[in-house]
mmCIF file of C-alpha atoms and ligand atoms in Angstrom:
data_model
loop_
_atom_site.group_PDB
_atom_site.id
_atom_site.type_symbol
_atom_site.label_atom_id
_atom_site.label_comp_id
_atom_site.label_asym_id
_atom_site.label_seq_id
_atom_site.Cartn_x
_atom_site.Cartn_y
_atom_site.Cartn_z
ATOM 1 C CA MET A 1 0.135 -27.656 -30.414
ATOM 2 C CA THR A 2 0.454 -25.719 -27.132
ATOM 3 C CA ASP A 3 -2.967 -24.726 -25.717
ATOM 4 C CA ARG A 4 -3.167 -21.078 -24.597
ATOM 5 C CA TYR A 5 -4.688 -19.863 -21.326
ATOM 6 C CA CYS A 6 -4.525 -16.527 -19.478
ATOM 7 C CA VAL A 7 -5.713 -14.498 -16.509
ATOM 8 C CA LEU A 8 -7.585 -11.265 -17.306
ATOM 9 C CA GLY A 9 -7.688 -8.519 -14.670
ATOM 10 C CA ASN A 10 -6.992 -4.859 -13.889
ATOM 11 C CA PRO A 11 -4.560 -4.619 -12.169
ATOM 12 C CA VAL A 12 -3.002 -7.979 -13.017
ATOM 13 C CA ALA A 13 0.785 -7.509 -12.872
ATOM 14 C CA HIS A 14 0.885 -8.856 -9.269
ATOM 15 C CA SER A 15 -0.814 -12.139 -10.268
ATOM 16 C CA ARG A 16 1.022 -15.397 -9.455
ATOM 17 C CA SER A 17 -1.379 -17.410 -11.645
ATOM 18 C CA PRO A 18 1.061 -17.734 -14.599
ATOM 19 C CA ALA A 19 3.739 -19.284 -12.314
ATOM 20 C CA ILE A 20 1.185 -21.594 -10.662
ATOM 21 C CA HIS A 21 -0.250 -22.912 -13.934
ATOM 22 C CA ALA A 22 3.256 -23.357 -15.375
ATOM 23 C CA ALA A 23 4.119 -25.502 -12.326
ATOM 24 C CA PHE A 24 0.895 -27.538 -12.681
ATOM 25 C CA ALA A 25 1.590 -28.067 -16.403
ATOM 26 C CA ARG A 26 5.117 -29.368 -15.671
ATOM 27 C CA GLN A 27 3.817 -31.632 -12.917
ATOM 28 C CA CYS A 28 1.013 -33.104 -15.091
ATOM 29 C CA ALA A 29 2.980 -33.060 -18.393
ATOM 30 C CA GLU A 30 0.277 -30.905 -20.042
ATOM 31 C CA ASP A 31 1.337 -28.772 -23.040
ATOM 32 C CA ILE A 32 -0.083 -25.339 -22.143
ATOM 33 C CA SER A 33 1.016 -21.713 -21.966
ATOM 34 C CA TYR A 34 -0.507 -19.202 -19.502
ATOM 35 C CA GLN A 35 -0.060 -15.418 -19.491
ATOM 36 C CA ALA A 36 -1.395 -12.407 -17.548
ATOM 37 C CA ILE A 37 -3.377 -9.909 -19.660
ATOM 38 C CA LEU A 38 -4.313 -6.404 -18.481
ATOM 39 C CA ALA A 39 -7.901 -5.824 -19.694
ATOM 40 C CA PRO A 40 -9.072 -2.192 -20.018
ATOM 41 C CA LEU A 41 -11.681 -1.321 -17.371
ATOM 42 C CA ASP A 42 -14.137 -0.330 -20.115
ATOM 43 C CA ASP A 43 -13.563 -3.256 -22.505
ATOM 44 C CA PHE A 44 -13.288 -6.604 -20.736
ATOM 45 C CA ALA A 45 -15.455 -8.220 -23.456
ATOM 46 C CA GLY A 46 -13.044 -6.967 -26.137
ATOM 47 C CA SER A 47 -10.079 -8.560 -24.350
ATOM 48 C CA VAL A 48 -11.926 -11.887 -24.167
ATOM 49 C CA ARG A 49 -12.839 -11.652 -27.877
ATOM 50 C CA ASP A 50 -9.199 -10.912 -28.841
ATOM 51 C CA PHE A 51 -7.885 -13.836 -26.783
ATOM 52 C CA VAL A 52 -10.417 -16.254 -28.314
ATOM 53 C CA ALA A 53 -9.530 -14.967 -31.805
ATOM 54 C CA ALA A 54 -5.840 -15.640 -31.041
ATOM 55 C CA GLY A 55 -6.694 -19.295 -30.289
ATOM 56 C CA GLY A 56 -7.160 -19.092 -26.482
ATOM 57 C CA LYS A 57 -8.724 -22.177 -24.881
ATOM 58 C CA GLY A 58 -9.599 -20.705 -21.486
ATOM 59 C CA ALA A 59 -9.102 -17.795 -19.096
ATOM 60 C CA ASN A 60 -9.207 -17.004 -15.423
ATOM 61 C CA VAL A 61 -10.885 -13.741 -14.458
ATOM 62 C CA THR A 62 -9.818 -11.554 -11.556
ATOM 63 C CA VAL A 63 -10.586 -8.111 -10.091
ATOM 64 C CA PRO A 64 -12.852 -6.374 -11.077
ATOM 65 C CA PHE A 65 -14.375 -8.431 -13.878
ATOM 66 C CA LYS A 66 -15.965 -11.512 -12.278
ATOM 67 C CA GLU A 67 -19.537 -10.225 -12.448
ATOM 68 C CA GLU A 68 -19.025 -8.938 -16.003
ATOM 69 C CA ALA A 69 -17.598 -12.344 -16.974
ATOM 70 C CA PHE A 70 -20.772 -13.942 -15.593
ATOM 71 C CA ARG A 71 -22.887 -11.813 -17.933
ATOM 72 C CA LEU A 72 -20.705 -12.680 -20.935
ATOM 73 C CA CYS A 73 -21.100 -16.465 -20.690
ATOM 74 C CA ASP A 74 -23.301 -18.586 -22.970
ATOM 75 C CA GLN A 75 -23.424 -21.442 -20.426
ATOM 76 C CA LEU A 76 -22.753 -21.603 -16.670
ATOM 77 C CA SER A 77 -21.811 -24.351 -14.231
ATOM 78 C CA GLU A 78 -24.207 -24.729 -11.305
ATOM 79 C CA ARG A 79 -21.719 -23.137 -8.889
ATOM 80 C CA ALA A 80 -21.171 -20.140 -11.217
ATOM 81 C CA ALA A 81 -24.937 -19.694 -11.675
ATOM 82 C CA THR A 82 -25.402 -19.784 -7.885
ATOM 83 C CA ALA A 83 -22.545 -17.336 -7.321
ATOM 84 C CA GLY A 84 -23.532 -14.835 -10.013
ATOM 85 C CA ALA A 85 -19.791 -14.464 -10.688
ATOM 86 C CA VAL A 86 -17.300 -16.296 -12.906
ATOM 87 C CA ASN A 87 -13.543 -16.778 -12.437
ATOM 88 C CA THR A 88 -12.948 -19.543 -15.008
ATOM 89 C CA LEU A 89 -13.878 -19.319 -18.704
ATOM 90 C CA THR A 90 -13.611 -22.171 -21.198
ATOM 91 C CA PHE A 91 -13.832 -21.398 -24.925
ATOM 92 C CA ALA A 92 -15.227 -24.302 -26.960
ATOM 93 C CA ALA A 93 -17.034 -24.539 -30.293
ATOM 94 C CA GLY A 94 -17.724 -20.789 -30.459
ATOM 95 C CA SER A 95 -19.285 -20.742 -27.019
ATOM 96 C CA ILE A 96 -18.136 -19.358 -23.622
ATOM 97 C CA LEU A 97 -18.622 -21.631 -20.608
ATOM 98 C CA GLY A 98 -18.368 -20.029 -17.156
ATOM 99 C CA ASP A 99 -17.393 -21.672 -13.881
ATOM 100 C CA ASN A 100 -16.439 -20.439 -10.422
ATOM 101 C CA THR A 101 -13.646 -22.215 -8.532
ATOM 102 C CA ASP A 102 -13.061 -19.521 -5.849
ATOM 103 C CA GLY A 103 -15.359 -21.055 -3.237
ATOM 104 C CA ALA A 104 -13.974 -24.567 -3.639
ATOM 105 C CA GLY A 105 -10.437 -23.115 -3.390
ATOM 106 C CA LEU A 106 -11.197 -21.087 -0.260
ATOM 107 C CA VAL A 107 -12.939 -23.932 1.573
ATOM 108 C CA ARG A 108 -10.183 -26.399 0.684
ATOM 109 C CA ASP A 109 -7.478 -24.014 1.904
ATOM 110 C CA ILE A 110 -9.214 -23.254 5.209
ATOM 111 C CA ALA A 111 -10.601 -26.711 6.034
ATOM 112 C CA THR A 112 -7.801 -28.931 4.645
ATOM 113 C CA ASN A 113 -4.550 -26.927 4.400
ATOM 114 C CA LEU A 114 -5.150 -24.849 7.551
ATOM 115 C CA VAL A 115 -7.061 -27.649 9.331
ATOM 116 C CA PHE A 116 -9.812 -25.242 10.465
ATOM 117 C CA PRO A 117 -13.121 -27.157 10.076
ATOM 118 C CA LEU A 118 -16.028 -24.864 9.160
ATOM 119 C CA ALA A 119 -18.958 -26.839 10.556
ATOM 120 C CA GLY A 120 -20.554 -25.124 13.554
ATOM 121 C CA ARG A 121 -18.512 -21.909 13.212
ATOM 122 C CA ASP A 122 -19.736 -18.312 13.196
ATOM 123 C CA ILE A 123 -18.342 -16.711 10.031
ATOM 124 C CA LEU A 124 -18.121 -13.051 8.951
ATOM 125 C CA LEU A 125 -17.446 -12.351 5.277
ATOM 126 C CA LEU A 126 -16.177 -8.823 4.494
ATOM 127 C CA GLY A 127 -17.048 -7.638 0.968
ATOM 128 C CA ALA A 128 -19.831 -8.318 -1.519
ATOM 129 C CA GLY A 129 -18.018 -8.180 -4.872
ATOM 130 C CA GLY A 130 -17.203 -11.002 -7.282
ATOM 131 C CA ALA A 131 -14.936 -12.911 -4.885
ATOM 132 C CA ALA A 132 -17.451 -12.766 -2.033
ATOM 133 C CA ARG A 133 -20.289 -13.905 -4.322
ATOM 134 C CA GLY A 134 -18.218 -16.920 -5.337
ATOM 135 C CA VAL A 135 -17.624 -18.181 -1.810
ATOM 136 C CA VAL A 136 -21.026 -17.797 -0.069
ATOM 137 C CA GLY A 137 -22.505 -21.034 -1.496
ATOM 138 C CA PRO A 138 -19.483 -23.252 -0.687
ATOM 139 C CA LEU A 139 -19.180 -21.675 2.812
ATOM 140 C CA LEU A 140 -22.847 -22.434 3.534
ATOM 141 C CA ALA A 141 -22.401 -25.967 2.167
ATOM 142 C CA ALA A 142 -19.744 -26.518 4.855
ATOM 143 C CA ALA A 143 -22.504 -26.173 7.525
ATOM 144 C CA PRO A 144 -21.356 -23.195 9.623
ATOM 145 C CA SER A 145 -23.480 -22.167 12.601
ATOM 146 C CA SER A 146 -24.017 -18.711 11.055
ATOM 147 C CA LEU A 147 -22.819 -16.524 8.197
ATOM 148 C CA ALA A 148 -22.827 -12.718 8.155
ATOM 149 C CA ILE A 149 -21.801 -10.416 5.286
ATOM 150 C CA ALA A 150 -20.477 -6.888 5.871
ATOM 151 C CA ASN A 151 -19.816 -4.493 3.003
ATOM 152 C CA ARG A 152 -18.947 -0.799 2.658
ATOM 153 C CA SER A 153 -22.114 -0.456 0.528
ATOM 154 C CA ALA A 154 -24.575 -2.275 2.798
ATOM 155 C CA ASP A 155 -27.166 -2.667 0.011
ATOM 156 C CA LYS A 156 -24.815 -5.005 -1.893
ATOM 157 C CA ALA A 157 -24.342 -7.162 1.224
ATOM 158 C CA VAL A 158 -28.116 -7.299 1.729
ATOM 159 C CA ALA A 159 -28.688 -8.278 -1.929
ATOM 160 C CA LEU A 160 -26.057 -11.022 -1.667
ATOM 161 C CA ALA A 161 -27.592 -12.381 1.553
ATOM 162 C CA ARG A 162 -31.047 -12.374 -0.079
ATOM 163 C CA ALA A 163 -29.730 -14.381 -3.022
ATOM 164 C CA PHE A 164 -29.008 -17.201 -0.565
ATOM 165 C CA ALA A 165 -32.115 -16.736 1.603
ATOM 166 C CA GLY A 166 -33.921 -19.874 2.569
ATOM 167 C CA LYS A 167 -30.874 -22.085 3.041
ATOM 168 C CA VAL A 168 -29.430 -20.560 6.245
ATOM 169 C CA ALA A 169 -30.180 -17.148 7.783
ATOM 170 C CA VAL A 170 -27.492 -14.792 6.452
ATOM 171 C CA ASP A 171 -27.146 -11.433 8.251
ATOM 172 C CA ALA A 172 -25.968 -8.460 6.222
ATOM 173 C CA GLY A 173 -25.029 -4.830 6.753
ATOM 174 C CA ASN A 174 -22.116 -2.427 6.810
ATOM 175 C CA PHE A 175 -19.036 -2.862 9.008
ATOM 176 C CA ALA A 176 -20.422 -0.867 11.967
ATOM 177 C CA ASP A 177 -23.565 -3.065 12.034
ATOM 178 C CA PHE A 178 -21.465 -5.941 13.409
ATOM 179 C CA ALA A 179 -20.004 -4.062 16.400
ATOM 180 C CA GLY A 180 -20.460 -6.208 19.505
ATOM 181 C CA ARG A 181 -20.662 -9.519 17.568
ATOM 182 C CA ARG A 182 -17.908 -12.191 17.757
ATOM 183 C CA PHE A 183 -16.854 -14.568 15.008
ATOM 184 C CA ASP A 184 -14.696 -17.722 14.771
ATOM 185 C CA LEU A 185 -13.644 -16.869 11.227
ATOM 186 C CA VAL A 186 -13.431 -13.431 9.572
ATOM 187 C CA ILE A 187 -12.689 -13.492 5.827
ATOM 188 C CA ASN A 188 -11.556 -10.363 3.988
ATOM 189 C CA ALA A 189 -12.983 -10.544 0.455
ATOM 190 C CA THR A 190 -12.697 -6.797 -0.218
ATOM 191 C CA SER A 191 -10.144 -5.265 -2.564
ATOM 192 C CA ALA A 192 -9.348 -2.468 -0.067
ATOM 193 C CA SER A 193 -5.706 -3.474 0.382
ATOM 194 C CA LEU A 194 -5.101 -3.469 -3.397
ATOM 195 C CA ALA A 195 -5.563 0.313 -3.134
ATOM 196 C CA GLY A 196 -3.621 0.465 0.155
ATOM 197 C CA GLU A 197 -6.807 1.336 2.083
ATOM 198 C CA SER A 198 -7.691 -0.173 5.477
ATOM 199 C CA LEU A 199 -11.096 -1.436 6.615
ATOM 200 C CA PRO A 200 -13.136 0.169 9.432
ATOM 201 C CA LEU A 201 -13.278 -3.046 11.517
ATOM 202 C CA PRO A 202 -15.236 -2.622 14.764
ATOM 203 C CA ALA A 203 -13.304 -3.754 17.887
ATOM 204 C CA GLY A 204 -14.057 -7.167 19.422
ATOM 205 C CA LEU A 205 -14.935 -9.126 16.260
ATOM 206 C CA PHE A 206 -12.525 -11.989 16.931
ATOM 207 C CA ALA A 207 -13.644 -14.834 19.238
ATOM 208 C CA PRO A 208 -11.026 -16.824 21.201
ATOM 209 C CA GLY A 209 -9.222 -19.257 18.840
ATOM 210 C CA SER A 210 -10.465 -17.356 15.772
ATOM 211 C CA LEU A 211 -8.901 -17.316 12.321
ATOM 212 C CA ALA A 212 -8.517 -14.125 10.262
ATOM 213 C CA TYR A 213 -8.287 -14.979 6.555
ATOM 214 C CA ASP A 214 -7.336 -12.423 3.901
ATOM 215 C CA MET A 215 -8.039 -13.397 0.287
ATOM 216 C CA MET A 216 -5.368 -10.864 -0.600
ATOM 217 C CA TYR A 217 -1.752 -12.018 -0.595
ATOM 218 C CA GLY A 218 1.606 -10.366 -1.097
ATOM 219 C CA LYS A 219 4.988 -9.929 0.457
ATOM 220 C CA GLY A 220 4.668 -9.522 4.223
ATOM 221 C CA GLU A 221 1.575 -9.183 6.382
ATOM 222 C CA THR A 222 -1.471 -7.523 4.765
ATOM 223 C CA PRO A 223 -3.023 -4.482 6.519
ATOM 224 C CA PHE A 224 -6.149 -6.553 7.348
ATOM 225 C CA LEU A 225 -4.114 -9.354 8.968
ATOM 226 C CA ALA A 226 -1.988 -6.881 10.956
ATOM 227 C CA ARG A 227 -5.172 -5.260 12.255
ATOM 228 C CA ALA A 228 -6.745 -8.677 13.023
ATOM 229 C CA ARG A 229 -3.652 -9.746 14.998
ATOM 230 C CA ALA A 230 -3.747 -6.486 16.966
ATOM 231 C CA GLN A 231 -7.463 -7.075 17.684
ATOM 232 C CA GLY A 232 -6.865 -10.585 19.061
ATOM 233 C CA ALA A 233 -7.322 -13.043 16.160
ATOM 234 C CA ALA A 234 -5.511 -16.223 17.252
ATOM 235 C CA ARG A 235 -4.464 -17.213 13.717
ATOM 236 C CA GLN A 236 -3.911 -15.280 10.499
ATOM 237 C CA ALA A 237 -3.689 -16.605 6.936
ATOM 238 C CA ASP A 238 -3.354 -14.852 3.593
ATOM 239 C CA GLY A 239 -4.954 -15.904 0.295
ATOM 240 C CA LEU A 240 -1.968 -17.629 -1.313
ATOM 241 C CA GLY A 241 -3.406 -21.065 -0.438
ATOM 242 C CA MET A 242 -6.806 -20.113 -1.893
ATOM 243 C CA LEU A 243 -5.089 -18.860 -5.032
ATOM 244 C CA VAL A 244 -3.295 -22.173 -5.548
ATOM 245 C CA GLU A 245 -6.411 -24.228 -4.720
ATOM 246 C CA GLN A 246 -8.768 -22.277 -7.019
ATOM 247 C CA ALA A 247 -6.122 -22.605 -9.753
ATOM 248 C CA ALA A 248 -5.893 -26.387 -9.209
ATOM 249 C CA GLU A 249 -9.672 -26.589 -9.580
ATOM 250 C CA ALA A 250 -9.559 -24.475 -12.793
ATOM 251 C CA PHE A 251 -6.760 -26.701 -14.171
ATOM 252 C CA LEU A 252 -9.028 -29.713 -13.492
ATOM 253 C CA VAL A 253 -11.914 -28.007 -15.343
ATOM 254 C CA TRP A 254 -9.716 -27.275 -18.390
ATOM 255 C CA ARG A 255 -7.439 -30.312 -18.559
ATOM 256 C CA GLY A 256 -9.407 -33.062 -16.762
ATOM 257 C CA VAL A 257 -6.558 -33.732 -14.334
ATOM 258 C CA ARG A 258 -6.171 -32.427 -10.759
ATOM 259 C CA PRO A 259 -2.620 -31.271 -9.981
ATOM 260 C CA ASP A 260 -1.075 -31.795 -6.546
ATOM 261 C CA SER A 261 -1.357 -28.298 -5.046
ATOM 262 C CA GLY A 262 0.808 -28.978 -1.944
ATOM 263 C CA PRO A 263 4.301 -28.718 -3.494
ATOM 264 C CA VAL A 264 3.309 -25.686 -5.593
ATOM 265 C CA LEU A 265 2.023 -23.810 -2.532
ATOM 266 C CA ALA A 266 5.118 -24.789 -0.528
ATOM 267 C CA ALA A 267 7.412 -23.517 -3.326
ATOM 268 C CA LEU A 268 5.555 -20.189 -3.550
ATOM 269 C CA ARG A 269 5.777 -19.703 0.223
ATOM 270 C CA ALA A 270 9.495 -20.544 0.190
ATOM 271 C CA GLN A 271 10.127 -18.080 -2.672
ATOM 272 C CA ARG A 272 8.286 -15.376 -0.781
ATOM 273 C CA ALA A 273 10.253 -15.983 2.401
ATOM 274 C CA ALA A 274 13.587 -15.812 0.522
HETATM 275 N N1 NAP B 301 -6.613 -15.518 -3.127
HETATM 276 C C1 NAP B 301 -7.415 -15.728 -4.142
HETATM 277 O O1 NAP B 301 -7.391 -16.759 -4.795
HETATM 278 C C2 NAP B 301 -8.429 -14.692 -4.496
HETATM 279 C C3 NAP B 301 -9.522 -15.054 -5.279
HETATM 280 C C4 NAP B 301 -10.465 -14.076 -5.563
HETATM 281 C C5 NAP B 301 -10.286 -12.779 -5.102
HETATM 282 N N2 NAP B 301 -9.209 -12.466 -4.355
HETATM 283 C C6 NAP B 301 -9.044 -11.093 -3.825
HETATM 284 O O2 NAP B 301 -10.299 -10.668 -3.297
HETATM 285 C C7 NAP B 301 -10.418 -9.267 -3.415
HETATM 286 C C8 NAP B 301 -11.789 -8.875 -3.974
HETATM 287 O O3 NAP B 301 -11.898 -9.269 -5.332
HETATM 288 P P1 NAP B 301 -13.292 -9.080 -6.144
HETATM 289 O O4 NAP B 301 -13.127 -9.795 -7.426
HETATM 290 O O5 NAP B 301 -14.452 -9.418 -5.274
HETATM 291 O O6 NAP B 301 -13.328 -7.502 -6.387
HETATM 292 P P2 NAP B 301 -14.609 -6.619 -6.732
HETATM 293 O O7 NAP B 301 -15.667 -7.414 -7.415
HETATM 294 O O8 NAP B 301 -14.087 -5.393 -7.372
HETATM 295 O O9 NAP B 301 -15.234 -6.220 -5.269
HETATM 296 C C9 NAP B 301 -14.533 -5.389 -4.413
HETATM 297 C C10 NAP B 301 -15.121 -5.430 -3.001
HETATM 298 O O10 NAP B 301 -14.236 -4.721 -2.124
HETATM 299 C C11 NAP B 301 -14.959 -3.657 -1.504
HETATM 300 N N3 NAP B 301 -14.039 -2.518 -1.328
HETATM 301 C C12 NAP B 301 -13.213 -1.984 -2.249
HETATM 302 N N4 NAP B 301 -12.491 -0.970 -1.706
HETATM 303 C C13 NAP B 301 -12.891 -0.871 -0.409
HETATM 304 C C14 NAP B 301 -12.524 -0.026 0.680
HETATM 305 N N5 NAP B 301 -11.598 0.941 0.541
HETATM 306 N N6 NAP B 301 -13.124 -0.211 1.882
HETATM 307 C C15 NAP B 301 -14.064 -1.175 2.032
HETATM 308 N N7 NAP B 301 -14.447 -2.020 1.044
HETATM 309 C C16 NAP B 301 -13.870 -1.867 -0.165
HETATM 310 C C17 NAP B 301 -16.121 -3.349 -2.421
HETATM 311 O O11 NAP B 301 -17.133 -2.701 -1.667
HETATM 312 P P3 NAP B 301 -18.279 -1.804 -2.399
HETATM 313 O O12 NAP B 301 -19.317 -2.785 -2.856
HETATM 314 O O13 NAP B 301 -18.759 -0.911 -1.316
HETATM 315 O O14 NAP B 301 -17.605 -1.086 -3.538
HETATM 316 C C18 NAP B 301 -16.497 -4.781 -2.868
HETATM 317 O O15 NAP B 301 -17.212 -5.457 -1.866
HETATM 318 C C19 NAP B 301 -9.224 -8.812 -4.237
HETATM 319 O O16 NAP B 301 -8.238 -8.303 -3.351
HETATM 320 C C20 NAP B 301 -8.737 -10.063 -4.906
HETATM 321 O O17 NAP B 301 -7.347 -10.023 -5.191
HETATM 322 C C21 NAP B 301 -8.267 -13.394 -4.047
#
């Protein structure tokens, strides 16, 4: 019987996850289906319950439900517990298991696909929501020289930095607090561009040779990447590679087999360019 999976989010219509998991399933000869489900903002738990009742085996979770998903789980992987956010749910024997594959996906895309090693770099992470929470641990594990977190609501950035205190000093504040600082890598983990809003980036953030990375992806250049290019970032990358890599990691969690992400990412990029 075909095993059912889905991605739950709001909005979710833009998600490429169904196409990615369909490609992985073909590649690995796994009998699964995968759909996008729009969960109401006030009843994420109800959408999960309905999907489990309909025989669902697992779900990815996207904006804005990753922290709510964390609270819903009966058991957590170590990386989900550290992150305080969940993007991968597995339903087994009446229990909900939570994992977080965002950080592994981001680090793999930047370090391997984009060949931008993270060790010794100064990194600025923009945002302190579910996606940002998921990537702080894996970024720190890659041994950067420093990590700073800037968020519109500075208190959330400070709380996130405190959650990782003791491992490496993590600076936190709002965007203006980082005026005058330079970074090798600036990662946009805010959802500002989903609403068509731009970020108040101080001038001079980008060091020579720096990479601007937007977790957001879509047709054409995102507003953050356009701004980063204008401000002197040497390289720009959107989040399509992270999306494919976090999906490959989720597929491994669910099916026990790691798909080859390279051809799937190449096909998505080719489709987008067409
Ligand atoms: N490529 C991938 O695989 C991948 C994976 C995960 C996430 N993402 C993307 O990452 C983004 C964030 O997702 P999430 O789950 O973290 O969402 P979330 O939990 O809702 O958090 C949203 C974050 O964006 C900030 N924000 C929202 N609107 C803003 C604005 N106009 N100006 C400045 N900051 C703003 C929020 O700041 P406040 O705290 O001040 O509200 C918060 O830090 C989304 O665009 C999502 O699509 C991509």
